[in-house]
Short mmCIF file of C-alpha atoms and ligand atoms in Angstrom, two decimals:
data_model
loop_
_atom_site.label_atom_id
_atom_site.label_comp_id
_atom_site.label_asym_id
_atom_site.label_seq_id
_atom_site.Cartn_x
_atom_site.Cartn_y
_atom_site.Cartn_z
CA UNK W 1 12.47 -12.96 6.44
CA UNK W 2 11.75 -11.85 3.08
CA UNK W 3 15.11 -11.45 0.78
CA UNK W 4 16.26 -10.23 -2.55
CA UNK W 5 17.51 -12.71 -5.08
CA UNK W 6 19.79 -10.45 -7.75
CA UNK W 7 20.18 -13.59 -10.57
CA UNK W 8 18.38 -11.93 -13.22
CA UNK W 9 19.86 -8.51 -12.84
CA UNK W 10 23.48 -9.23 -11.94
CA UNK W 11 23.95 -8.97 -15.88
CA UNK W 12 22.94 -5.06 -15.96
CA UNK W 13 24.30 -3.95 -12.76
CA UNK W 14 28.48 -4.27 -11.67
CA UNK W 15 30.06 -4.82 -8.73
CA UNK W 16 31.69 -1.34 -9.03
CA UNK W 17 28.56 0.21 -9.92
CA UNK W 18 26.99 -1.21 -6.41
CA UNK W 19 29.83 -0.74 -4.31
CA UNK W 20 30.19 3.34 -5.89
CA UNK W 21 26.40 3.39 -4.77
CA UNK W 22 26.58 2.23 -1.75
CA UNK W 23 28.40 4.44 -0.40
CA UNK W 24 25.58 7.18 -1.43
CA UNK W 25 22.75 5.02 0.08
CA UNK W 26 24.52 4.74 3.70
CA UNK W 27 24.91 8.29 3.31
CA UNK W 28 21.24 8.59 2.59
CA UNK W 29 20.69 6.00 5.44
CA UNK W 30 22.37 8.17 8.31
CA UNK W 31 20.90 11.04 6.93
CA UNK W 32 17.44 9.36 7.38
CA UNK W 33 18.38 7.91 11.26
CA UNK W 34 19.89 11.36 12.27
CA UNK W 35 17.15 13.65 10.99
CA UNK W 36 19.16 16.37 9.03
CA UNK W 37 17.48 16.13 5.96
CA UNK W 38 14.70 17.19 4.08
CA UNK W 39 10.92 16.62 5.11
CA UNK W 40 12.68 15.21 9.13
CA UNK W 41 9.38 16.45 10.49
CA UNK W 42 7.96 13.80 8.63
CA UNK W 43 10.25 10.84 9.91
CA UNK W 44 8.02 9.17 12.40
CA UNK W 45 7.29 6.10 10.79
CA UNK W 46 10.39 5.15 11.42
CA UNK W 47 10.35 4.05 14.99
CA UNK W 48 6.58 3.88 14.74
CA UNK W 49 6.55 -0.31 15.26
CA UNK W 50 8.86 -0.06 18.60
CA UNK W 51 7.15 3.27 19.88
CA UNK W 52 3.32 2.92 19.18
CA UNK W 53 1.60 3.12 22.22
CA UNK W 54 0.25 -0.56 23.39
CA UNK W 55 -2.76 1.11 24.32
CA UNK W 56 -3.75 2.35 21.19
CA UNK W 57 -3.71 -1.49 19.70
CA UNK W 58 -5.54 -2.67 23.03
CA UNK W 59 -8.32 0.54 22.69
CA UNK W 60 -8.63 -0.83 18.30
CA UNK W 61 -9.32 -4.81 19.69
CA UNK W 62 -12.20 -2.99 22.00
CA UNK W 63 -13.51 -1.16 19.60
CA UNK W 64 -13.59 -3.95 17.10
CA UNK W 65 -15.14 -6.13 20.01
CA UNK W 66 -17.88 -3.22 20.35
CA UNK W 67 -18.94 -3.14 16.70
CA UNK W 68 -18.29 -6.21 15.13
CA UNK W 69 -20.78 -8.38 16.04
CA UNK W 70 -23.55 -5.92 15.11
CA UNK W 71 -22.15 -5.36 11.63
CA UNK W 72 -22.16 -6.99 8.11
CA UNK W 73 -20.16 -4.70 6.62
CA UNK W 74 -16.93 -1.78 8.00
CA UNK W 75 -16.87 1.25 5.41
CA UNK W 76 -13.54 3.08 4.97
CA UNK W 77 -13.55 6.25 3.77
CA UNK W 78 -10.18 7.67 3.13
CA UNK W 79 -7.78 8.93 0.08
CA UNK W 80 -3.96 7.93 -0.65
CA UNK W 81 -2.49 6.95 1.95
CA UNK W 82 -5.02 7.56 4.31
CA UNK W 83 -7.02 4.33 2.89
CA UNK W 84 -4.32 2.46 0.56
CA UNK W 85 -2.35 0.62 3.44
CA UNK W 86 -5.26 -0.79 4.74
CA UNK W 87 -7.05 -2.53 1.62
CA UNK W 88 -3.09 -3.61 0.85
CA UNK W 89 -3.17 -5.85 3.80
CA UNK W 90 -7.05 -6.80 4.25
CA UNK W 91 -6.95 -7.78 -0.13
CA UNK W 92 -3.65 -9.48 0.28
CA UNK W 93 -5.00 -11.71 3.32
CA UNK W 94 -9.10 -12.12 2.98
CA UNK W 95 -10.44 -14.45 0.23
CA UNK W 96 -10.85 -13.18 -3.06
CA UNK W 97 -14.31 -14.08 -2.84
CA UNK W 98 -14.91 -12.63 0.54
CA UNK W 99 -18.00 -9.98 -0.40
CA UNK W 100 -19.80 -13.38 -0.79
CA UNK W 101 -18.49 -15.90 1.14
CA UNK W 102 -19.64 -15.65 5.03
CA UNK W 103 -17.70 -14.63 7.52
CA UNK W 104 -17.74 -13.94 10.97
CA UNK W 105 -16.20 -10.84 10.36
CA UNK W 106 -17.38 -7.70 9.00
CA UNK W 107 -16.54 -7.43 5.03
CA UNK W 108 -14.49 -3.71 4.48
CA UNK W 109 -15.97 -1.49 1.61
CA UNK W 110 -14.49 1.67 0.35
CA UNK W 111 -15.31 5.69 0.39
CA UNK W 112 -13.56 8.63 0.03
CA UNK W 113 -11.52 7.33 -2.45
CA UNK W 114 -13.76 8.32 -5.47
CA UNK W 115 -16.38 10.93 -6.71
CA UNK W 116 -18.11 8.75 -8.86
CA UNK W 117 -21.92 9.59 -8.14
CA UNK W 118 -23.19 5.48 -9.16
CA UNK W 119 -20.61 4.52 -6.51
CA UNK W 120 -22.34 6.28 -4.13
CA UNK W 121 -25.57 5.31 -5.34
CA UNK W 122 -24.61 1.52 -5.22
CA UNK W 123 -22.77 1.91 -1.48
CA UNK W 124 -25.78 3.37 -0.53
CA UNK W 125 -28.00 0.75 -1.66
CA UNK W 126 -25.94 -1.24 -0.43
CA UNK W 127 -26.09 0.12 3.17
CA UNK W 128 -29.76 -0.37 3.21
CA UNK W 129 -29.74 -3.75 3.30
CA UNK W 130 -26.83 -4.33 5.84
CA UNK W 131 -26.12 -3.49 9.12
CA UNK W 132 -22.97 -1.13 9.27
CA UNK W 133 -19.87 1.06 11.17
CA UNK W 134 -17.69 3.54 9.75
CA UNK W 135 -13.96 4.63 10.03
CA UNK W 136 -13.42 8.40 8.28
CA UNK W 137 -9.97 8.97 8.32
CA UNK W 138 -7.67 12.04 6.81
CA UNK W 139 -5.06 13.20 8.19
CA UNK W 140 -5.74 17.14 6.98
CA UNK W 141 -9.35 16.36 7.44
CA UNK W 142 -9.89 18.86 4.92
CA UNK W 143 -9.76 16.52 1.90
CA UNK W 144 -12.63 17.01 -0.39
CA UNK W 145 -13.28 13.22 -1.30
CA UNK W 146 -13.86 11.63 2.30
CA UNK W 147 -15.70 14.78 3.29
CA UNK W 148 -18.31 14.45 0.49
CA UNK W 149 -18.41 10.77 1.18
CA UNK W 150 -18.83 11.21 4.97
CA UNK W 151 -21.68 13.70 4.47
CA UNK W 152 -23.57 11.14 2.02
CA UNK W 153 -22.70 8.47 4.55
CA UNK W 154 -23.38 10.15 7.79
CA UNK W 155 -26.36 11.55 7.01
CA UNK W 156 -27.49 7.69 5.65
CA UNK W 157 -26.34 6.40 9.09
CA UNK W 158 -28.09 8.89 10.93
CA UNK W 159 -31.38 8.10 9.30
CA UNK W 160 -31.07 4.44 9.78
CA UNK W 161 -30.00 4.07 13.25
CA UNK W 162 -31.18 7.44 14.94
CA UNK W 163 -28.23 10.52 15.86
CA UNK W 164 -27.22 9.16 19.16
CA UNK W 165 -27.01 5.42 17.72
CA UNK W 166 -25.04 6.67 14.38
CA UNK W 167 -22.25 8.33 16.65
CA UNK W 168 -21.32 5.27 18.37
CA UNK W 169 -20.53 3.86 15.30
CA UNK W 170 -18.47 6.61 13.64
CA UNK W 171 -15.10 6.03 14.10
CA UNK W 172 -12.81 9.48 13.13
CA UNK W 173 -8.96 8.86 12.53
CA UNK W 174 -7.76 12.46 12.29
CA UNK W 175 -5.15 15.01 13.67
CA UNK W 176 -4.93 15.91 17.31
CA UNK W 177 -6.16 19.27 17.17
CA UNK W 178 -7.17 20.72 13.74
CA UNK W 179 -9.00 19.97 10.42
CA UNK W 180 -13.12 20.12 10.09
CA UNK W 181 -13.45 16.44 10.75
CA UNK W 182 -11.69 16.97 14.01
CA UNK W 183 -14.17 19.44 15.05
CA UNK W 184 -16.75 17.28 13.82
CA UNK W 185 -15.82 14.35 15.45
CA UNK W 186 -15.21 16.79 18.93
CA UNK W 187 -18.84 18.19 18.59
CA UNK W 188 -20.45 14.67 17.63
CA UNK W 189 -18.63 12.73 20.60
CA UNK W 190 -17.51 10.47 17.74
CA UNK W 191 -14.77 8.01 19.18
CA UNK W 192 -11.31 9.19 17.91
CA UNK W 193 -7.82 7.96 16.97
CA UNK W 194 -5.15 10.76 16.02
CA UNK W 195 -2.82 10.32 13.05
CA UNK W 196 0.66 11.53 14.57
CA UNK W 197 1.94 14.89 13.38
CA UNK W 198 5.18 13.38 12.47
CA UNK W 199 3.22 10.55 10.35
CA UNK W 200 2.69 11.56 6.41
CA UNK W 201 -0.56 9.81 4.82
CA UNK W 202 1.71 7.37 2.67
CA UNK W 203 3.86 6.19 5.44
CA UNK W 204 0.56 5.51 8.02
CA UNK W 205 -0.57 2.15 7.63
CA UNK W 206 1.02 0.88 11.23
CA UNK W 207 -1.11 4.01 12.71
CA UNK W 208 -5.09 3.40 13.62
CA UNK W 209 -5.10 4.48 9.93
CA UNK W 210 -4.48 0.92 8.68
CA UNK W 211 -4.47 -0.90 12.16
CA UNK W 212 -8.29 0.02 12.68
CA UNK W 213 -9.59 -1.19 9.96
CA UNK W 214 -7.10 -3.98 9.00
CA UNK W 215 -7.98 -5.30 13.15
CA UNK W 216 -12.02 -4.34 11.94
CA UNK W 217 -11.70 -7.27 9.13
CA UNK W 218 -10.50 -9.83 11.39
CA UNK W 219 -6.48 -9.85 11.11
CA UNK W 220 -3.85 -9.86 13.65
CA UNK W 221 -2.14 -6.74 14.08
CA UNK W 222 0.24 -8.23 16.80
CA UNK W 223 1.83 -10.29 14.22
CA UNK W 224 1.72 -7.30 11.39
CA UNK W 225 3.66 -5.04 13.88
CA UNK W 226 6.00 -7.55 14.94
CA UNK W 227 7.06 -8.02 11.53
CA UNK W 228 7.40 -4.66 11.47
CA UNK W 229 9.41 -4.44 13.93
CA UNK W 230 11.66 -7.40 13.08
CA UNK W 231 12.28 -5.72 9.44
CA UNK W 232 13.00 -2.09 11.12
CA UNK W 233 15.76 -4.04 13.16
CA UNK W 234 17.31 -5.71 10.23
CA UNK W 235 17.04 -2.26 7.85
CA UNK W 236 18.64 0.22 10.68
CA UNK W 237 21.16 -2.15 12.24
CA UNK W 238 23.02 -3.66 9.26
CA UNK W 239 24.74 -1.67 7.05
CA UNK W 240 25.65 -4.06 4.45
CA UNK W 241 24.24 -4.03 1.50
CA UNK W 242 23.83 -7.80 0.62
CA UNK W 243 22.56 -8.52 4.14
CA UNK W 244 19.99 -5.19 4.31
CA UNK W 245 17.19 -5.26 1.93
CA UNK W 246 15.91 -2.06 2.21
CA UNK W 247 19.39 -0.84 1.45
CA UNK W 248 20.20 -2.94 -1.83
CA UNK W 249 17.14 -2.13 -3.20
CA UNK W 250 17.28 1.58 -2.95
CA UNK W 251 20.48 1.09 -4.40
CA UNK W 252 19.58 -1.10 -7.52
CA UNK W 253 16.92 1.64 -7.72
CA UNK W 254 19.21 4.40 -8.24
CA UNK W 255 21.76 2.78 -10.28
CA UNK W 256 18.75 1.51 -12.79
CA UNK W 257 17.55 4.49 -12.57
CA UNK W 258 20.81 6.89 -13.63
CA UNK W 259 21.44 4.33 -16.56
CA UNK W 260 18.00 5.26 -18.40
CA UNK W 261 15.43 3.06 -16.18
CA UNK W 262 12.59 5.47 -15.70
CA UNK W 263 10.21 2.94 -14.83
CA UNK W 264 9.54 0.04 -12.24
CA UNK W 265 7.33 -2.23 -12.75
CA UNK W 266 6.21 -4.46 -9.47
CA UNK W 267 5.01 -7.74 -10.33
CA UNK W 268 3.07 -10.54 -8.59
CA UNK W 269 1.51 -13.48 -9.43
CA UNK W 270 -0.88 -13.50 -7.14
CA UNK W 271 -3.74 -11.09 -7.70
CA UNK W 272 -4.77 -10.89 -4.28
CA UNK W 273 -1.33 -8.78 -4.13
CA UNK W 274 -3.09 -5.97 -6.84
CA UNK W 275 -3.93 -3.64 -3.80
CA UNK W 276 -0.10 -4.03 -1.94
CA UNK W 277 0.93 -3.12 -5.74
CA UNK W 278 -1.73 0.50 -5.53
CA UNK W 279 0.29 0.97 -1.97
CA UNK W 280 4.09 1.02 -3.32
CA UNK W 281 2.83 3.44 -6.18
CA UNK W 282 1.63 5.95 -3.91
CA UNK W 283 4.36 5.12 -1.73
CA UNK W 284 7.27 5.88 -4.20
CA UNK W 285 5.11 8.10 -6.99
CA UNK W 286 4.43 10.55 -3.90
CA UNK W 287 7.65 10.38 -2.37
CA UNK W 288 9.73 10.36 -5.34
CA UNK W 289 7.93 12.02 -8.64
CA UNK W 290 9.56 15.50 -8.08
CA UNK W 291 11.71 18.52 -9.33
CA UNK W 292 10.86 16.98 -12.82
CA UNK W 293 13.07 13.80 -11.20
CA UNK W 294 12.02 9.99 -10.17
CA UNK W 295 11.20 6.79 -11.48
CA UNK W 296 7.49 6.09 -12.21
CA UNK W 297 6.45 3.18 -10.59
CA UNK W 298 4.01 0.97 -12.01
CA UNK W 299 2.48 -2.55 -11.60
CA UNK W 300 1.75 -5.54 -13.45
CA UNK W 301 -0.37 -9.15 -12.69
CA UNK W 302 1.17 -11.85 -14.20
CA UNK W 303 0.31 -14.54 -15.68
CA UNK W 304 -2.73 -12.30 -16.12
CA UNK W 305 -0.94 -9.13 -17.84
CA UNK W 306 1.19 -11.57 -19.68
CA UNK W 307 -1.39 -11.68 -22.37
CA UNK W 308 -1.62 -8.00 -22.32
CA UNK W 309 1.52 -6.27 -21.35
CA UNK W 310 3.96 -9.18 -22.35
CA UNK W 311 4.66 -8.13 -25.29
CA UNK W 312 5.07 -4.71 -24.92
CA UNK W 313 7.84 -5.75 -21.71
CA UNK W 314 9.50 -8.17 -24.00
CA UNK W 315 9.57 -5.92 -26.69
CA UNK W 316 8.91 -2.48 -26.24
CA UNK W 317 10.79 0.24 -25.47
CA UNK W 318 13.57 -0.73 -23.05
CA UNK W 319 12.76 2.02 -20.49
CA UNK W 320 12.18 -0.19 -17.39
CA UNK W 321 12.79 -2.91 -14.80
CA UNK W 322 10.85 -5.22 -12.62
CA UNK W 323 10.43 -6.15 -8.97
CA UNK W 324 8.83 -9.51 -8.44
CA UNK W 325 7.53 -9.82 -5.03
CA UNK W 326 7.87 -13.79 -5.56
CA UNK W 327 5.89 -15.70 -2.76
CA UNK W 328 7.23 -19.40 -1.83
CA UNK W 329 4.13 -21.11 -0.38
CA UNK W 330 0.36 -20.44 -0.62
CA UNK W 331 -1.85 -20.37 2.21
CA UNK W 332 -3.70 -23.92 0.55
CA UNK W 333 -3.75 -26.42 -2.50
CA UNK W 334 -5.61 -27.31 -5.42
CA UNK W 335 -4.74 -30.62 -7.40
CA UNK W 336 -4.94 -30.46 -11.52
CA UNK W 337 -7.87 -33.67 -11.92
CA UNK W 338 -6.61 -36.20 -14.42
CA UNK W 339 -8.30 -37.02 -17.63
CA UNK W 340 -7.68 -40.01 -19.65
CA UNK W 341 -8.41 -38.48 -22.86
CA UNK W 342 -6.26 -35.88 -22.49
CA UNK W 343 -7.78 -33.52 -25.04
CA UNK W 344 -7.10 -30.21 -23.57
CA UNK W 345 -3.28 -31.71 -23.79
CA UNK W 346 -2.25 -31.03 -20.01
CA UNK W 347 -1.47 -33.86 -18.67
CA UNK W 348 1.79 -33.37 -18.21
CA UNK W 349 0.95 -30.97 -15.61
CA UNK W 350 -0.16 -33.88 -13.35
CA UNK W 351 1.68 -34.33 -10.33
CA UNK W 352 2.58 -30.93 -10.33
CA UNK W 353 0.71 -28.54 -7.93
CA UNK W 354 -0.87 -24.98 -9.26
CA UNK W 355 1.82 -22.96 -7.44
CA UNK W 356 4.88 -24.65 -8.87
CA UNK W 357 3.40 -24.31 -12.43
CA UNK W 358 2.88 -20.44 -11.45
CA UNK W 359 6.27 -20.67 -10.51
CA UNK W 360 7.74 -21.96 -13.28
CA UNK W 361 5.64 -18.95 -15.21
CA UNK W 362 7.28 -17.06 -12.83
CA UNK W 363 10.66 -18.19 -13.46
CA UNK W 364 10.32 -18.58 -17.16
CA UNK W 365 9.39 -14.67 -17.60
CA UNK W 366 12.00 -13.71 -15.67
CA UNK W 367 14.53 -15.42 -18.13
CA UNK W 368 12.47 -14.20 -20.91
CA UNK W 369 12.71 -10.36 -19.81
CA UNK W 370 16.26 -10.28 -18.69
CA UNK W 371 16.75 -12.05 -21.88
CA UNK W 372 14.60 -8.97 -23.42
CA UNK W 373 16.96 -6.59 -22.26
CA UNK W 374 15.22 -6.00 -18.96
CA UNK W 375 16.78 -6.07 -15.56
CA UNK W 376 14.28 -8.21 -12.90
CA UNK W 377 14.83 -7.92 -9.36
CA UNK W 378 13.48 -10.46 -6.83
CA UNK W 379 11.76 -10.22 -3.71
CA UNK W 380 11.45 -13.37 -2.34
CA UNK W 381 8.45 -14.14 0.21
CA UNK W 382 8.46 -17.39 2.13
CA UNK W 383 4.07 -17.07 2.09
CA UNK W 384 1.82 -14.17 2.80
CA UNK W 385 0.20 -13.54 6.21
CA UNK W 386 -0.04 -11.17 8.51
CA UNK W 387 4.03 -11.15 10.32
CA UNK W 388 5.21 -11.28 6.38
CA UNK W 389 3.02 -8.25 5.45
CA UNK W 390 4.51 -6.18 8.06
CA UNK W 391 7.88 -6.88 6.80
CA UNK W 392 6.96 -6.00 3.63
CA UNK W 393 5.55 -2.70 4.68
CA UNK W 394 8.50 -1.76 6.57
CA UNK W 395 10.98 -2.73 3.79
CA UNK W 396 9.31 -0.51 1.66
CA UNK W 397 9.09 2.41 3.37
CA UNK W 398 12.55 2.36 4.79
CA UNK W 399 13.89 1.54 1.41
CA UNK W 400 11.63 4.61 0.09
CA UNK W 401 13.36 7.14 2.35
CA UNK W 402 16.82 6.08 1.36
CA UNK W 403 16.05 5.90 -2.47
CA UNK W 404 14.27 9.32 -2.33
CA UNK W 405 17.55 10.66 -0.28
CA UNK W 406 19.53 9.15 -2.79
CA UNK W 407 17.94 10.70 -5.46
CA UNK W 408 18.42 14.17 -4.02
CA UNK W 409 14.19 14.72 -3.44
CA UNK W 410 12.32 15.53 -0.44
CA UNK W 411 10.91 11.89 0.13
CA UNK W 412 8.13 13.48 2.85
CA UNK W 413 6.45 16.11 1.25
CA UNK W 414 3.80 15.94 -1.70
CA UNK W 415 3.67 19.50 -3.33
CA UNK W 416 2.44 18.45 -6.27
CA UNK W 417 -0.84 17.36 -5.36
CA UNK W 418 -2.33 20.56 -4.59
CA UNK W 419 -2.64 21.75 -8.11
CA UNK W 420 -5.65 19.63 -9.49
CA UNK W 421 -7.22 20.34 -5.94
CA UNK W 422 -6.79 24.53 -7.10
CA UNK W 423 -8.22 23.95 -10.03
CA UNK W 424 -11.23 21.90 -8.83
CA UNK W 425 -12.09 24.61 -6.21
CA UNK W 426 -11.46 27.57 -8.33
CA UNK W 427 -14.16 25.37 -11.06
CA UNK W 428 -16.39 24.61 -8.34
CA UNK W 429 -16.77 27.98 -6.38
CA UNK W 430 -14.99 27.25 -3.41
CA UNK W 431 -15.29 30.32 -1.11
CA UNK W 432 -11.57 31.95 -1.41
CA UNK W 433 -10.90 31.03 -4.77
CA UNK W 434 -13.05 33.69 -6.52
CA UNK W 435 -11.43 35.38 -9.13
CA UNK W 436 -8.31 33.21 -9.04
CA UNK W 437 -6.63 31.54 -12.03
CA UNK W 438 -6.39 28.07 -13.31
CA UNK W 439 -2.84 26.37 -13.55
O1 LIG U 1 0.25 10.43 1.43
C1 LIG U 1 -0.40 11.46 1.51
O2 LIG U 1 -0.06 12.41 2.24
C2 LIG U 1 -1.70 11.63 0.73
O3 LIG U 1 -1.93 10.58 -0.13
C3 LIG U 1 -2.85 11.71 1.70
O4 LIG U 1 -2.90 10.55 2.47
C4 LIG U 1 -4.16 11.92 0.96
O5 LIG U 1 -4.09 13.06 0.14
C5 LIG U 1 -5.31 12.08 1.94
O6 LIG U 1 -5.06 13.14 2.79
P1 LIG U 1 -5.84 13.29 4.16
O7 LIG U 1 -5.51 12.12 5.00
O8 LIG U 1 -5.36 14.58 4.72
O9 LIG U 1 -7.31 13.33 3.81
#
């Protein structure tokens, strides 16, 4: 199980402090598990790992067993949450080196997500050469991004394989009844997955959202849902604080948070971790950046940001903490060579393998920021795979509902994401927005 390790914040946080909050975060806990407050149309995540339907995982293996062996390459196209959860668990498990290393399993690329016109000029050229499947996925299926992308990628599909060929390998992850890429995906025959009602974007990775393509690049989503499941046991049966994660964290959260820490900083040392790092923004910027309120998450990859950000964490204003998502083992070794000359002076590294130097990086910024004035919080991961990752998912989003509860927000909604999307339509001439004013 994954666990939180409290030495280098114990300094900035007191027992009374913790035991006065945790009170409010059981309050916000039973508020979650009864449904009485704010955004509870939005709470089925939470029993999503015990209730998904079986035969939704068995129809995603069949559908990967369809199309994988005729494709090189899966495209996603999706936005926020609708695409985040999946290249979280795909980057934090495939090689960083997997868009050329082979594989027996198609290699994931990425639309929707951007309206950069050379993207689309390099996917395309990209899909020339390679034989290919698509998931679209949005939830609304109204967002502008994915439906742009879909167009330039359907209608690329379509010329390459023929109409009839093309629709058996669309795949459309959308709502049950409404949204254009329903109706699309009704009129084409495309096969479909729905996104649950009760299921916001941010909180859908366990759905076909993430499970489709996560199952697509060759990863066991058995073992990511068990974890899942074994994490949403832990976080809704135990109501103490130094035995539930989920709870203790939303409670460090808060407490940082009220004395003047406006900003969390999630750090790993492993950079195949950036993209579980993009998730928990989204996660906790959506869910908890609201009413002017919330702490602005925000992510760092040591050692790499070290020599960019270090100084400015060391030294800088003293506005923020860090999470280190600490992972014990990696999944294989590399030896330092030795060198009789020694002229590069690291010798004394020999004997020692690459992960316990990273952790004694690890360790040694941790003393250095707490010693900075910064309170570090630990999340301790025994290695990552796939039973770890769903733990880690859960954890999060279960702590996320609590902590925005605590902090007196809607956790489930996302008002504040409609404004650019005015703006852009009112500048582009959507039909309906004549005539209307910028805000
Ligand atoms: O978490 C959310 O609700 C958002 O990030 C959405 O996932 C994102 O805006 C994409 O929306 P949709 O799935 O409707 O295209």
């Amino acid at each position: 199980m994954i666990n939180i390790n409290t030495e280098h914040l114990r300094q900035f946080v007191s027992d009374a402090e913790l035991q006065q909050m945790s009170g409010e975060v059981l309050a916000a806990k039973s508020v979650l598990l009864s449904g009485n407050g704010k955004g509870n149309d939005f709470l089925g995540w939470v029993n999503l790992p015990e209730e998904l339907d079986p035969a939704i995982v068995t129809s995603i293996k069949n559908d990967v067993a369809r199309l994988a062996p005729k494709i090189k390459l899966f495209v996603v196209i999706g936005i926020g949450g609708s695409y985040l959860g999946a290249r979280a668990v795909i980057e934090a498990l495939q090689s960083e080196f997997a868009a050329v290393m082979p594989s027996s399993h198609p290699y994931v690329v990425y639309a929707g997500h951007t309206l950069s016109e050379d993207y689309y000029h390099q996917l395309l050229s990209l899909l020339d050469g390679n034989d290919y499947a698509v998931a679209v996925i949005s939830k609304s299926g109204t967002t502008t991004e994915p439906a742009v992308a879909f167009r330039i990628v359907k209608a690329h599909l379509e010329a390459k394989y023929g109409k009839d060929e093309a629709a058996k390998r669309i795949i459309a992850i959308t709502d049950a009844r409404r949204g254009a890429l329903h109706d699309i995906a009704v009129q084409e025959r495309y096969p479909m997955y729905v996104i649950p009602d009760n299921v916001g974007g941010r909180f859908s990775v366990l759905t076909p959202v993430g499970l489709l393509p996560i199952a697509m690049a060759g990863y066991d989503i058995d073992a990511l849902l068990q974890g899942a499941r074994d994490m949403r046991q832990l976080c809704i049966a135990n109501d103490n604080l130094t035995e539930n994660p989920a709870l203790f964290y939303a409670a460090i959260r808060n407490i940082l948070y009220r004395k003047g820490k406006k900003v969390e900083m999630l750090v790993n040392f492993l950079p195949n971790l950036k993209y579980i790092s993009e998730w928990w923004k989204q996660l906790y910027g959506e869910s908890e950046g609201k009413e002017h309120k919330g702490i602005l998450p925000h992510s760092l990859s040591f050692t790499t940001d070290l020599h960019s950000m270090g100084q400015y964490v060391q030294d800088g204003e003293r506005l923020m903490f860090e999470t280190f998502i600490s992972v014990d083992k990696p999944a294989a070794s590399v030896s330092i060579p030795s060198d009789e000359q020694n002229l590069d002076g690291i010798n004394y590294l020999l004997g020692k393998s690459l992960n316990e130097i990273n952790h004694n990086a690890e360790l040694g910024t941790m003393i250095a920021h707490k010693g900075g004035g910064v309170p570090v919080l630990k999340i301790g991961v025994p290695k990552i795979d796939e039973y770890v990752l769903g733990q880690l998912i859960y954890f999060f989003e279960f702590a996320c509902g609590i902590s925005g509860y605590t902090l007196g927000v809607n956790p489930f909604d996302q008002p504040g994401v409609e404004a650019y999307k005015k703006n852009m339509f009112i500048l582009l001439g959507k039909p309906g927005y004549e005539g209307k004013e910028l805000v």
